[in-house]
C-alpha cells in the first residue's frame, strides 16, 4: 500500500537532485574561473562527455542515422544556443560576478522563455505571465544594481551579471527550439550529436585563444562538469519529466538560486546580502506568478547544461 507514496517521493527526488547538480556546477564554474580559461573548460567539458558517451551510443547512432541526418541542421542550432553560447558566456561571466548572482539570474530562464515563445511560437502570454515577468525583471535589475538602482544607471551595470543575462536569454531560445521542433530522437543520441557540434564550434576559439592544460588545480572541476551536469543531470531531469510531467518538473528550477547561494556561502564564502534576499524573493514570486494558468510554462530542459 505504501508503494505509490514511495514512488512519488522517488519521482520528486529526481528533479531536486538534478537542480542540485546544476547548482553545484555554477559554484564550480565560479571557483575554477581563476585556474582555467572559459574556452578551455568549455571545450574539455564537452570533449570528455563525448568520450564517455561514445561507447553507449555508437550502435544506436548507426541504427538511427537516417533519422538523425534529417535533423542535423536543427541539432547544430540547438548545440550553438544551449551548449556553446549559453555555457561559454556563463564561464566568462564567472570571471566578473559571484556564483550567487549567477544562480539567481539563471532562475530567470522561465521568464525569458515566455517572451522568446511569443517571438518564435506566437504564444501570447496571459496577464499572470506579463505581471510576473515585470516583477521578476524588477528583482533582477535590483540585484544587478546591488540594491542601488541609481548606481546601476551611472555605472552601466556589472559585466558579469550582464553576460549571465545574455547567456540565460540564449538558453531560453534553446528551450523554445526544443518545444518548436520536438525532435523524435532519443535523449542521449540528441545530446551526443549536439556535443559533437559543440566541439566543432570550439575549434576556432581554441586556435585564437589557445587551450590551457589540465592540472591539479582544475582537473576535478573539469571532470565534474563533464560527468554530472552534462550527463547525469539531464538524464534525471528527463526521468522526472516522464513521471511528473514537464510543467510540474520545471517548478523545481526555482530551487537553483537557493541551492547555489547556500553552496557558494559554504564553499566560496560569498556573502548573502539584503539585496540578494529582496531581489531573489521578487524574482521567484514573479516566476511562480508567470507560470500560473499559463499555456506555456518552461519547456522541458531535456538537455540542460547549467
Coordinates of C-alpha atoms in Angstrom, one line a residue:
X1 CA 0.0 0.0 0.0
X2 CA 3.0 2.3 0.5
X3 CA 4.4 1.8 -3.0
X4 CA 2.6 4.7 -4.5
X5 CA 3.8 7.3 -2.0
X6 CA 7.3 5.8 -2.2
X7 CA 7.3 6.1 -6.0
X8 CA 6.1 9.7 -5.6
X9 CA 8.9 10.6 -3.3
X10 CA 11.4 8.9 -5.6
X11 CA 10.0 10.9 -8.6
X12 CA 10.2 14.1 -6.6
X13 CA 13.8 13.4 -5.7
X14 CA 14.8 13.3 -9.4
X15 CA 14.4 17.0 -10.3
X16 CA 15.8 18.0 -6.9
X17 CA 19.0 16.1 -7.4
X18 CA 19.3 17.4 -11.0
X19 CA 18.9 21.0 -9.9
X20 CA 21.4 20.4 -7.1
X21 CA 23.9 19.1 -9.6
X22 CA 23.5 22.1 -11.8
X23 CA 23.7 24.4 -8.8
X24 CA 27.0 22.9 -7.7
X25 CA 28.2 23.3 -11.3
X26 CA 27.5 27.1 -11.1
X27 CA 29.7 27.3 -8.0
X28 CA 32.3 25.1 -9.7
X29 CA 32.2 27.4 -12.6
X30 CA 33.0 30.4 -10.4
X31 CA 35.6 28.5 -8.4
X32 CA 37.6 27.3 -11.4
X33 CA 37.5 30.7 -13.2
X34 CA 40.8 31.5 -11.6
X35 CA 42.5 28.3 -12.8
X36 CA 41.4 27.8 -16.4
X37 CA 40.1 29.9 -19.3
X38 CA 36.4 29.9 -20.3
X39 CA 37.2 28.4 -23.7
X40 CA 39.4 25.7 -22.2
X41 CA 37.0 24.4 -19.6
X42 CA 34.0 24.6 -22.0
X43 CA 36.0 22.5 -24.6
X44 CA 37.2 20.0 -22.1
X45 CA 33.8 19.6 -20.6
X46 CA 32.2 18.5 -23.9
X47 CA 35.3 16.6 -25.1
X48 CA 35.3 14.3 -22.0
X49 CA 31.5 14.0 -22.1
X50 CA 31.7 13.0 -25.8
X51 CA 34.3 10.3 -25.0
X52 CA 32.3 8.9 -22.1
X53 CA 29.1 8.7 -24.2
X54 CA 30.6 7.2 -27.3
X55 CA 30.7 3.5 -26.2
X56 CA 27.0 3.7 -25.3
X57 CA 25.6 5.5 -28.4
X58 CA 27.7 4.3 -31.3
X59 CA 25.4 1.4 -32.2
X60 CA 22.1 3.3 -31.7
X61 CA 23.6 6.1 -33.7
X62 CA 24.3 3.8 -36.6
X63 CA 20.9 2.3 -36.5
X64 CA 19.1 5.6 -36.4
X65 CA 21.5 7.6 -38.6
X66 CA 18.8 8.3 -41.2
X67 CA 16.6 10.0 -38.6
X68 CA 19.4 12.0 -37.1
X69 CA 20.8 13.1 -40.5
X70 CA 17.4 14.6 -41.4
X71 CA 17.7 16.8 -38.3
X72 CA 21.4 17.7 -38.3
X73 CA 20.7 21.4 -39.0
X74 CA 18.4 21.6 -36.0
X75 CA 20.8 19.8 -33.8
X76 CA 23.5 22.2 -34.9
X77 CA 21.4 25.1 -33.9
X78 CA 20.5 23.6 -30.5
X79 CA 24.1 23.0 -29.9
X80 CA 25.1 26.6 -30.7
X81 CA 22.5 28.1 -28.3
X82 CA 22.5 25.5 -25.5
X83 CA 26.0 24.2 -25.3
X84 CA 28.2 26.9 -26.7
X85 CA 26.6 30.4 -26.3
X86 CA 24.9 29.7 -23.0
X87 CA 27.7 27.8 -21.3
X88 CA 30.5 29.8 -22.9
X89 CA 29.0 33.1 -21.7
X90 CA 28.4 31.6 -18.2
X91 CA 32.0 30.5 -17.9
X92 CA 33.1 34.0 -19.0
X93 CA 30.6 35.7 -16.6
X94 CA 32.1 33.7 -13.7
X95 CA 35.2 35.9 -14.0
X96 CA 33.2 39.0 -13.2
X97 CA 30.4 38.1 -10.9
X98 CA 29.5 35.8 -8.0
X99 CA 28.1 32.3 -8.1
X100 CA 25.2 33.6 -6.0
X101 CA 24.3 36.2 -8.7
X102 CA 24.7 33.6 -11.4
X103 CA 22.2 31.2 -9.7
X104 CA 19.7 34.0 -9.2
X105 CA 19.9 35.1 -12.8
X106 CA 19.8 31.5 -14.0
X107 CA 16.3 31.3 -12.4
X108 CA 15.2 33.8 -14.9
X109 CA 15.0 31.2 -17.7
X110 CA 11.3 30.7 -17.4
X111 CA 10.5 34.4 -17.8
X112 CA 12.8 34.7 -20.9
X113 CA 11.2 31.6 -22.3
X114 CA 7.8 33.2 -22.2
X115 CA 8.9 36.1 -24.4
X116 CA 11.1 34.0 -26.7
X117 CA 8.0 31.8 -27.2
X118 CA 6.0 34.9 -28.1
X119 CA 8.6 35.8 -30.7
X120 CA 9.0 32.3 -32.3
X121 CA 5.9 30.3 -31.4
X122 CA 3.5 33.2 -31.3
X123 CA 2.3 32.1 -27.9
X124 CA 0.7 35.1 -26.3
X125 CA 1.3 35.2 -22.6
X126 CA -1.6 35.8 -20.2
X127 CA -1.9 38.6 -17.7
X128 CA -0.2 36.5 -15.0
X129 CA 2.8 35.9 -17.2
X130 CA 3.0 39.7 -18.0
X131 CA 2.8 40.8 -14.4
X132 CA 5.1 38.0 -13.3
X133 CA 7.7 39.0 -15.9
X134 CA 7.7 42.6 -14.9
X135 CA 8.0 41.7 -11.3
X136 CA 10.9 39.3 -11.9
X137 CA 12.7 41.8 -14.2
X138 CA 12.4 44.4 -11.4
X139 CA 14.0 41.9 -9.0
X140 CA 16.8 41.1 -11.5
X141 CA 17.6 44.8 -12.0
X142 CA 17.6 45.3 -8.3
X143 CA 20.2 42.5 -7.8
X144 CA 22.4 43.6 -10.7
X145 CA 22.4 47.1 -9.2
X146 CA 23.2 45.7 -5.8
X147 CA 20.2 47.4 -4.3
X148 CA 21.2 50.8 -5.8
X149 CA 19.3 51.5 -8.9
X150 CA 20.8 55.0 -9.3
X151 CA 24.3 53.4 -9.2
X152 CA 23.2 50.9 -11.8
X153 CA 22.3 53.7 -14.2
X154 CA 25.5 55.6 -13.6
X155 CA 27.8 52.5 -13.9
X156 CA 26.0 50.9 -16.8
X157 CA 25.6 47.6 -14.9
X158 CA 28.1 44.9 -13.9
X159 CA 29.7 43.0 -16.7
X160 CA 29.4 39.5 -15.2
X161 CA 25.7 39.9 -14.5
X162 CA 25.0 41.3 -17.9
X163 CA 26.9 38.4 -19.6
X164 CA 24.9 36.0 -17.5
X165 CA 21.6 37.6 -18.5
X166 CA 22.6 37.3 -22.2
X167 CA 23.6 33.6 -21.5
X168 CA 20.2 32.9 -20.0
X169 CA 18.5 34.6 -22.9
X170 CA 20.3 32.3 -25.3
X171 CA 19.2 29.3 -23.2
X172 CA 15.6 30.4 -23.5
X173 CA 16.0 30.1 -27.3
X174 CA 17.3 26.6 -26.7
X175 CA 14.3 25.6 -24.8
X176 CA 11.8 27.1 -27.2
X177 CA 13.5 25.5 -30.2
X178 CA 13.2 22.1 -28.4
X179 CA 9.5 22.8 -28.0
X180 CA 9.1 24.1 -31.5
X181 CA 10.8 21.2 -33.3
X182 CA 10.0 18.3 -30.8
X183 CA 12.6 16.1 -32.4
X184 CA 11.7 12.4 -32.0
X185 CA 15.3 11.5 -31.3
X186 CA 16.4 9.6 -28.1
X187 CA 17.8 12.0 -25.5
X188 CA 21.3 10.5 -25.4
X189 CA 21.6 10.5 -29.2
X190 CA 20.4 14.1 -29.5
X191 CA 22.9 15.1 -26.7
X192 CA 25.7 13.2 -28.4
X193 CA 25.3 14.9 -31.7
X194 CA 24.9 18.3 -30.1
X195 CA 28.2 17.7 -28.2
X196 CA 29.9 16.8 -31.5
X197 CA 28.8 20.1 -33.0
X198 CA 29.9 22.0 -29.8
X199 CA 33.4 20.6 -30.2
X200 CA 33.5 21.8 -33.8
X201 CA 32.3 25.3 -32.7
X202 CA 35.1 25.5 -30.2
X203 CA 37.9 24.8 -32.7
X204 CA 38.3 28.4 -34.0
X205 CA 38.2 29.8 -30.4
X206 CA 40.9 27.3 -29.4
X207 CA 43.1 28.4 -32.4
X208 CA 42.7 32.0 -31.4
X209 CA 42.8 31.8 -27.6
X210 CA 44.8 28.6 -27.1
X211 CA 44.0 25.7 -24.8
X212 CA 45.0 25.6 -21.1
X213 CA 46.4 22.4 -19.8
X214 CA 44.6 20.3 -17.2
X215 CA 46.4 20.3 -13.9
X216 CA 45.9 19.6 -10.2
X217 CA 44.0 22.8 -9.7
X218 CA 41.4 22.4 -12.4
X219 CA 41.2 18.6 -13.1
X220 CA 38.4 17.8 -10.5
X221 CA 36.3 20.7 -11.7
X222 CA 36.7 19.7 -15.4
X223 CA 35.7 16.1 -14.7
X224 CA 32.7 17.2 -12.5
X225 CA 31.5 19.4 -15.3
X226 CA 32.0 16.6 -17.9
X227 CA 30.0 14.0 -16.0
X228 CA 27.4 15.3 -13.6
X229 CA 25.8 18.4 -15.1
X230 CA 26.5 17.2 -18.7
X231 CA 25.3 13.6 -18.5
X232 CA 23.7 12.7 -15.1
X233 CA 21.5 15.7 -14.5
X234 CA 19.9 15.7 -18.0
X235 CA 19.0 12.0 -17.6
X236 CA 17.5 12.6 -14.1
X237 CA 15.6 15.6 -15.5
X238 CA 14.1 13.6 -18.3
X239 CA 13.1 10.8 -15.9
X240 CA 11.4 13.4 -13.8
X241 CA 9.5 14.8 -16.8
X242 CA 8.4 11.2 -17.6
X243 CA 7.0 10.7 -14.1
X244 CA 5.8 14.2 -13.1
X245 CA 5.3 15.9 -16.5
X246 CA 7.2 19.0 -17.8
X247 CA 5.1 21.6 -16.0
X248 CA 5.5 20.2 -12.5
X249 CA 9.2 19.4 -13.2
X250 CA 10.0 22.9 -14.3
X251 CA 8.9 24.4 -11.0
X252 CA 11.9 22.8 -9.3
X253 CA 14.2 25.1 -11.3
X254 CA 13.2 27.7 -8.7
X255 CA 15.3 25.9 -6.2
X256 CA 18.5 26.7 -8.1
X257 CA 19.1 30.2 -6.5
X258 CA 18.6 28.8 -3.0
X259 CA 21.0 25.8 -3.6
X260 CA 23.6 28.0 -5.3
X261 CA 23.5 30.6 -2.6
X262 CA 24.0 28.0 0.2
X263 CA 26.8 26.2 -1.6
X264 CA 28.6 29.4 -2.6
X265 CA 28.3 30.6 1.0
X266 CA 29.8 27.4 2.4
X267 CA 32.4 26.8 -0.2
X268 CA 33.4 30.2 -1.6
X269 CA 32.4 32.3 1.5
X270 CA 30.3 34.5 -0.7
X271 CA 28.1 36.9 1.3
X272 CA 24.3 36.8 1.1
X273 CA 23.1 40.4 1.4
X274 CA 19.8 42.1 1.9
X275 CA 19.6 42.9 -1.8
X276 CA 20.0 39.2 -2.7
X277 CA 17.1 38.4 -0.3
X278 CA 14.8 41.2 -1.7
X279 CA 15.7 40.6 -5.3
X280 CA 15.6 36.8 -5.1
X281 CA 12.2 36.8 -3.4
X282 CA 10.8 39.2 -6.0
X283 CA 12.3 37.1 -8.9
X284 CA 10.9 33.8 -7.6
X285 CA 7.5 35.3 -6.8
X286 CA 7.3 36.7 -10.3
X287 CA 8.3 33.3 -11.9
X288 CA 5.7 31.5 -9.9
X289 CA 3.1 34.0 -10.9
X290 CA 4.1 33.8 -14.5
X291 CA 3.5 30.1 -14.5
X292 CA 0.0 30.4 -13.1
X293 CA -2.6 29.2 -15.6
X294 CA -0.1 29.8 -18.5
X295 CA -0.3 27.6 -21.5
X296 CA 3.4 27.8 -21.9
X297 CA 5.4 27.0 -18.9
X298 CA 9.1 26.3 -19.0
X299 CA 9.8 23.9 -21.9
X300 CA 11.3 20.6 -20.8
X301 CA 15.0 21.3 -20.2
X302 CA 15.8 18.0 -21.7
X303 CA 19.4 18.8 -22.3
X304 CA 20.0 21.4 -19.7
X305 CA 23.7 22.3 -19.4
X306 CA 23.9 24.5 -16.3

